[in-house]
mmCIF file of C-alpha atoms in Angstrom:
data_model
loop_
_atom_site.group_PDB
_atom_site.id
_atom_site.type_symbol
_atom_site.label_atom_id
_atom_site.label_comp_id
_atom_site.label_asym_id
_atom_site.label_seq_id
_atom_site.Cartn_x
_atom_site.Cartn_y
_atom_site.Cartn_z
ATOM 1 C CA UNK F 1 138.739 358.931 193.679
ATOM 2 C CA UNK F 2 141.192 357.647 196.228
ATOM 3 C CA UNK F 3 142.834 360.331 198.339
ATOM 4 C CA UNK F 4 146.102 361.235 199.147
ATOM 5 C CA UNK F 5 146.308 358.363 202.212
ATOM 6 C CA UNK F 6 145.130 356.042 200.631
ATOM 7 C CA UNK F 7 147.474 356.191 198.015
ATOM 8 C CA UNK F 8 150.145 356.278 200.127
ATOM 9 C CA UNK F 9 149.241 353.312 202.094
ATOM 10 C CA UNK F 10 148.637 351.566 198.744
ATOM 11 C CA UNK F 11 152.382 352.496 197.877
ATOM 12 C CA UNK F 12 153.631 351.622 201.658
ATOM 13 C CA UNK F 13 151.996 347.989 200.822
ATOM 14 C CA UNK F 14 153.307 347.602 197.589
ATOM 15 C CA UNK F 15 157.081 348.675 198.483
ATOM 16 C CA UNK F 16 157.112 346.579 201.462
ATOM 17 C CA UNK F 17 155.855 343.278 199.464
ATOM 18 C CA UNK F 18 158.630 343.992 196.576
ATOM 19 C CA UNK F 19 161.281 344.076 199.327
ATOM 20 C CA UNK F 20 159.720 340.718 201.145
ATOM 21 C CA UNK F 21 160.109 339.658 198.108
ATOM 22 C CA UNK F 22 163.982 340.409 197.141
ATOM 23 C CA UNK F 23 164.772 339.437 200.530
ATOM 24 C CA UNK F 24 163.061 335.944 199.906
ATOM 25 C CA UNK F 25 165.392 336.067 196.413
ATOM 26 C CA UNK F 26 167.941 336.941 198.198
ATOM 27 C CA UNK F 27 168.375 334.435 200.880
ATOM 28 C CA UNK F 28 168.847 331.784 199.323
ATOM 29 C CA UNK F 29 171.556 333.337 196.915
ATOM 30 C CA UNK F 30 173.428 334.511 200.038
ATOM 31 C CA UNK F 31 172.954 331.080 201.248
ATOM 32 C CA UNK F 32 175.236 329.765 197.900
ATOM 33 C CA UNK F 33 177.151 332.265 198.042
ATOM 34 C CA UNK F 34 178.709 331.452 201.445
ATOM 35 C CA UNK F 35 178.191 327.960 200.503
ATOM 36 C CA UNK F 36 180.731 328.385 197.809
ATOM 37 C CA UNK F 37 182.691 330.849 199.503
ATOM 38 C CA UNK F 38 183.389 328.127 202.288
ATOM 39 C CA UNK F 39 184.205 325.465 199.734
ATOM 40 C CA UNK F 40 186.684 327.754 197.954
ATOM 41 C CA UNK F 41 188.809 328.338 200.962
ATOM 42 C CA UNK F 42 188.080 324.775 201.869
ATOM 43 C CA UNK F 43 189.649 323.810 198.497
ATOM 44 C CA UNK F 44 192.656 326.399 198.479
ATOM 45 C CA UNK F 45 195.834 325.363 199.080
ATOM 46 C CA UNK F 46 199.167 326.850 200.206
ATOM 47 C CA UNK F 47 202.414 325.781 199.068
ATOM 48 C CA UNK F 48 205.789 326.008 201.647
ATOM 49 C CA UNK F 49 209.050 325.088 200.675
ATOM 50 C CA UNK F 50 211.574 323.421 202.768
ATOM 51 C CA UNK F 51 214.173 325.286 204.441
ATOM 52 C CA UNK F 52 216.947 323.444 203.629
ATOM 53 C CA UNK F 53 219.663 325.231 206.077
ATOM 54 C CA UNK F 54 216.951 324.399 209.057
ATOM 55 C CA UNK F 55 216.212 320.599 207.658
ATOM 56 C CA UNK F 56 217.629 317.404 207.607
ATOM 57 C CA UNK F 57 217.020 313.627 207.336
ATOM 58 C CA UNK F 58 219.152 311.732 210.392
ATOM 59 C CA UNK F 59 220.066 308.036 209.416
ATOM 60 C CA UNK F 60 221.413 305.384 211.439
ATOM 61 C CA UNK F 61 222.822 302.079 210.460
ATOM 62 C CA UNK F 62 223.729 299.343 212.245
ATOM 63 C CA UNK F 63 226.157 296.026 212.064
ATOM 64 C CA UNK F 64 225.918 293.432 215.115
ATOM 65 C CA UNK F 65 228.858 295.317 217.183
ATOM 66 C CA UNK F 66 228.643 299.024 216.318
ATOM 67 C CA UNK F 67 227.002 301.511 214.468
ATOM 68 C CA UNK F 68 227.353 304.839 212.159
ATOM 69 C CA UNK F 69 225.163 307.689 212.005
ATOM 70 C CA UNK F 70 224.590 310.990 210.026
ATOM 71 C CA UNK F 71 222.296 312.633 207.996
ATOM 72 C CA UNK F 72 221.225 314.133 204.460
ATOM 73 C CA UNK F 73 220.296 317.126 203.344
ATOM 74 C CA UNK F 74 216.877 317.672 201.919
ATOM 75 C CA UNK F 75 214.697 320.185 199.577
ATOM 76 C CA UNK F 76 211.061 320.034 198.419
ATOM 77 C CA UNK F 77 207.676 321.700 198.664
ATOM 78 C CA UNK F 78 204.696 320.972 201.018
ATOM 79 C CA UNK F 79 201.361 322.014 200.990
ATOM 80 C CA UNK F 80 198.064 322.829 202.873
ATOM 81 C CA UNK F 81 194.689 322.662 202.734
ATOM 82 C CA UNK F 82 192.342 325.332 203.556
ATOM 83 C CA UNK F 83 192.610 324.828 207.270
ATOM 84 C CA UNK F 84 195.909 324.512 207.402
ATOM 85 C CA UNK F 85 196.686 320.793 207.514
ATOM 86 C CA UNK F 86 199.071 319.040 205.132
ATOM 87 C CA UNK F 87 197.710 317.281 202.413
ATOM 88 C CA UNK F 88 200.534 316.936 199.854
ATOM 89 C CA UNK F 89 204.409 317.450 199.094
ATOM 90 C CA UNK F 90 207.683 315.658 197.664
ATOM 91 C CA UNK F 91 211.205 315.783 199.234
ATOM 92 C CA UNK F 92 214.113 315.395 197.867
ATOM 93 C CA UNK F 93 217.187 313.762 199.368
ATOM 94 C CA UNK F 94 220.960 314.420 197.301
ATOM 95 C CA UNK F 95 222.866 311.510 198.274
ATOM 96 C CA UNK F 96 225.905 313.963 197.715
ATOM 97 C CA UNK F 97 224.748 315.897 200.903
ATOM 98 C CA UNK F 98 225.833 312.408 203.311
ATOM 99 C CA UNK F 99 227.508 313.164 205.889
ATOM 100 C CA UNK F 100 228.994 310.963 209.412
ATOM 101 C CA UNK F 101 228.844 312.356 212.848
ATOM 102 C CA UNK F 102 230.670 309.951 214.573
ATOM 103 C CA UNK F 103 233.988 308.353 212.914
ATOM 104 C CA UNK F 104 236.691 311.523 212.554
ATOM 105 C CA UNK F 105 238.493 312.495 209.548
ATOM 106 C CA UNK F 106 240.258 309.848 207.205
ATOM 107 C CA UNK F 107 237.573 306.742 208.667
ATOM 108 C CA UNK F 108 234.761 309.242 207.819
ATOM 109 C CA UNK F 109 235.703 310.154 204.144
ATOM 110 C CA UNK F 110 236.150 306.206 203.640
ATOM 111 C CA UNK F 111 232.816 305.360 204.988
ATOM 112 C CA UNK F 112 231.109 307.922 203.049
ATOM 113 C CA UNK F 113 232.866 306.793 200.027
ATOM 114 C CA UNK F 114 231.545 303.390 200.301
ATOM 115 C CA UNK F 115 227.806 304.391 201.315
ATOM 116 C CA UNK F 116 228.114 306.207 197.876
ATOM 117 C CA UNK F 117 229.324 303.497 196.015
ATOM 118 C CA UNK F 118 227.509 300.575 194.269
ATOM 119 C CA UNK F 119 227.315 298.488 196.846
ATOM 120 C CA UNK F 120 224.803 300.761 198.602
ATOM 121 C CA UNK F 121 223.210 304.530 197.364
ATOM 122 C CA UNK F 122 225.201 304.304 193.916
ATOM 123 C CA UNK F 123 225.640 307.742 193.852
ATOM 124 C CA UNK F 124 226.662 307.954 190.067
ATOM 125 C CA UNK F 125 223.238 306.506 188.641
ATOM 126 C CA UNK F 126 221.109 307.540 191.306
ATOM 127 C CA UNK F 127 221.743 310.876 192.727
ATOM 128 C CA UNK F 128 218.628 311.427 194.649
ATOM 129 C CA UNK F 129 216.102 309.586 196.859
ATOM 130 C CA UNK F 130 212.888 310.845 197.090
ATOM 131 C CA UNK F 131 209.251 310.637 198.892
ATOM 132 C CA UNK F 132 206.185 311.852 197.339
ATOM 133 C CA UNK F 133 203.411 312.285 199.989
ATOM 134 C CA UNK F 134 200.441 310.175 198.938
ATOM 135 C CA UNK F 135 198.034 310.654 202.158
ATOM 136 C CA UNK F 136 197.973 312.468 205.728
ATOM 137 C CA UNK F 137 195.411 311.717 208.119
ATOM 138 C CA UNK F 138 194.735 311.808 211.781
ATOM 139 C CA UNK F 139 197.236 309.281 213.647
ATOM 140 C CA UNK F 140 195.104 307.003 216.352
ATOM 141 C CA UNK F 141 198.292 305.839 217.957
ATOM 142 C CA UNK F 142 199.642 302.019 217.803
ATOM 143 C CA UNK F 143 202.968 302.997 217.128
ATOM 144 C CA UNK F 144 205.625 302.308 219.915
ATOM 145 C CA UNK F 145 208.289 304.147 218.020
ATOM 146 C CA UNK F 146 206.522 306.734 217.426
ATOM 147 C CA UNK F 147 207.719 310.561 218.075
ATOM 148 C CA UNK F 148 206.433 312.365 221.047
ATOM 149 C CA UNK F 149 202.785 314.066 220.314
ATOM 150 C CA UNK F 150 202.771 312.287 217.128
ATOM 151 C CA UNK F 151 199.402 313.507 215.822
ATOM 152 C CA UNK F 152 199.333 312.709 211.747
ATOM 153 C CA UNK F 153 199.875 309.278 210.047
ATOM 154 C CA UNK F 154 201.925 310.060 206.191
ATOM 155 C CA UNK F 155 201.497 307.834 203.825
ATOM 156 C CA UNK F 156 203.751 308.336 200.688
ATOM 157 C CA UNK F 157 205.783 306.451 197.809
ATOM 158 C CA UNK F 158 209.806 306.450 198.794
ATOM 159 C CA UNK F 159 211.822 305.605 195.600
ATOM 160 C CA UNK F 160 215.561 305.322 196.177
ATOM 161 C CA UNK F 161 218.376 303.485 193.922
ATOM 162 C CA UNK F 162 215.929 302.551 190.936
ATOM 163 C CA UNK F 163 212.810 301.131 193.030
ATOM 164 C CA UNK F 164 209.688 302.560 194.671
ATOM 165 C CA UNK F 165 207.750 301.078 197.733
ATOM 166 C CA UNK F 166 205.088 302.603 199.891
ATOM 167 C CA UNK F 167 205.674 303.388 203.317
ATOM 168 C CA UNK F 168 203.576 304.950 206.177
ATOM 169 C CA UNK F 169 204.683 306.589 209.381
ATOM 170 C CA UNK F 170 203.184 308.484 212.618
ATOM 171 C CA UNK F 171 204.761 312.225 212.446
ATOM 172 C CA UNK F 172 204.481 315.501 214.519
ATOM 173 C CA UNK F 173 203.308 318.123 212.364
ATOM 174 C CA UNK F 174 202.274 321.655 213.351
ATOM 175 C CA UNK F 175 201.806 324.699 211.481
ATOM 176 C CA UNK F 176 202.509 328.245 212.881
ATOM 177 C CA UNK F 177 203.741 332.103 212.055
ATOM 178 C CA UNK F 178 206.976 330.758 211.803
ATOM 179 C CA UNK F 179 205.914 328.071 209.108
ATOM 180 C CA UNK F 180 205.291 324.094 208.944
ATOM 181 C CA UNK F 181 207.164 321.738 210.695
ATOM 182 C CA UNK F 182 207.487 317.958 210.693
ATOM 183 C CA UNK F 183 209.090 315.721 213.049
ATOM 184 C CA UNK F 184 208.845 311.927 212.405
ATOM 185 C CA UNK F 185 210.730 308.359 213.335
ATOM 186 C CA UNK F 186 210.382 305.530 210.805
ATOM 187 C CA UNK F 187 212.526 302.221 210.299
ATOM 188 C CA UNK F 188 212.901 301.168 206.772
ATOM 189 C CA UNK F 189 214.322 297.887 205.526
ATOM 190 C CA UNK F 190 217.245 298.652 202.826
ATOM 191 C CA UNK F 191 216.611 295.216 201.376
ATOM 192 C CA UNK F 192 213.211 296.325 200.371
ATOM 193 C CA UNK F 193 214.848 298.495 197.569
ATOM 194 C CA UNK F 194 217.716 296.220 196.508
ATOM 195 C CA UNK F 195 220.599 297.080 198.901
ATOM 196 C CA UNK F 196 221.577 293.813 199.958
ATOM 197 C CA UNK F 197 225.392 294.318 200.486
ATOM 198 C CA UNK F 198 226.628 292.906 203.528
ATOM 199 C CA UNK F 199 223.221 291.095 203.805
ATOM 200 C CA UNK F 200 225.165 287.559 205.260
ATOM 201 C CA UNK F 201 225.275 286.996 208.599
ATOM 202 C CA UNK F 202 227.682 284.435 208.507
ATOM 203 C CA UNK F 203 230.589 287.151 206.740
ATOM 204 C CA UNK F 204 232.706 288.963 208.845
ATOM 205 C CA UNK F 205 230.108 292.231 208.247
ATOM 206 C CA UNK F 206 226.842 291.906 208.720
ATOM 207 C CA UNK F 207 225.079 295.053 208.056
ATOM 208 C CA UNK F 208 221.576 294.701 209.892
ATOM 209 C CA UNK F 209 218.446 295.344 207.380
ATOM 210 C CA UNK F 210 216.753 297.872 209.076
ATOM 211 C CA UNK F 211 217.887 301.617 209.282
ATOM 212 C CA UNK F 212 216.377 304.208 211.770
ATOM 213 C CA UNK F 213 215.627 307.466 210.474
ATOM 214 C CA UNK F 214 214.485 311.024 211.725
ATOM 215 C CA UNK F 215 212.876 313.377 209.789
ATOM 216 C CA UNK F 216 213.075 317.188 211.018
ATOM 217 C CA UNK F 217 211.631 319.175 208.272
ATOM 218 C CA UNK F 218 210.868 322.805 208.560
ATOM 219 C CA UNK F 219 209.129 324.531 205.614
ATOM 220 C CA UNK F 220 208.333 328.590 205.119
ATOM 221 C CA UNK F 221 205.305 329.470 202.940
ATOM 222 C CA UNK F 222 206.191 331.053 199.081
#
């Protein structure tokens, strides 16, 4: 008969080989498990919305002896991936919210009146431009216009008056305790969507194609 010992050591063996053996089991599972875990915070996103009294979109347009410029409000939601970086969002831009910083009062309500009218935003059937974010990636530079520490190239649909076109620009974007911030310089070509008013250079007005435009967006998470 075995004594006392050696049934102990029997018992110290067989103990120690089942817990070898969960902790073989086991690693791998852990292994998943923070596999997965990393992909789900990988995949999670967080949603900001824009802060409209801290946001605007600047505008300037040109003819071949002056100029005008302003701004429009805007509103929308941005998001994050699970590092932090923006991966999505749509603005919105009321045409209603125009506004002229350089003509005073009487020349600015006229101008304003016009840019609403038909012959350019057509305020009354199409209240709102709008750009749905398609892509962000790193930004490798190129871009002579581009903003100081420009360091993210968005890629997006812009639809305004009726039509939608795809356009692409270099922006600043950081993200911080106070929330996510975008700063960005981008020429578009009003032609490209069907405002051609004042397209002739031979008339009196000519209204040059392109118009400059600065994005300052500041967004605060939900």
């Amino acid at each position: 008969m075995k004594d006392n010992i050696e049934i102990a050591l029997e018992a110290s063996s067989t103990y120690r080989q089942i817990i070898m053996k969960i902790k073989y089991l086991s690693a791998p599972v852990l292994a998943l498990t923070l596999l997965l875990s990393c992909q789900k915070d990988e995949n999670a996103t967080t949603t900001y919305s824009v802060k409209e009294d801290a946001s605007k979109v600047e505008w300037k347009g040109s003819a071949t002896d002056h100029f005008h410029v302003g701004s429009f409000g805007v509103k929308g939601d941005l998001k994050t991936d699970g590092k932090g970086v923006l991966s999505a969002g749509d603005f919105r831009i009321p045409i209603a919210s125009i506004k002229n910083y350089d003509l005073p009062e009487g020349p600015r309500e006229e101008l304003l009146d016009h840019l609403k009218s038909p012959d350019f935003f057509n305020l009354a059937l199409h209240p709102e431009a709008s750009f749905h974010i398609t892509s962000v990636k790193p930004y490798n530079g190129g871009t002579p216009s581009a903003v100081e520490g420009a360091n993210y190239e968005v890629t997006g649909d812009f639809s305004m008056i009726g039509q939608t076109h795809q356009i692409s620009f270099p922006a600043k974007i950081t993200n911080d305790e106070a929330g996510l911030h975008t700063h960005a310089f981008l020429k578009i070509n009003r032609l490209n969507w069907g405002m051609t008013s004042y397209n002739d250079p031979a008339q009196a007005l000519y209204i040059l194609p392109e118009v400059e435009i600065i994005l300052s967006i500041n967004a605060v998470k939900d």
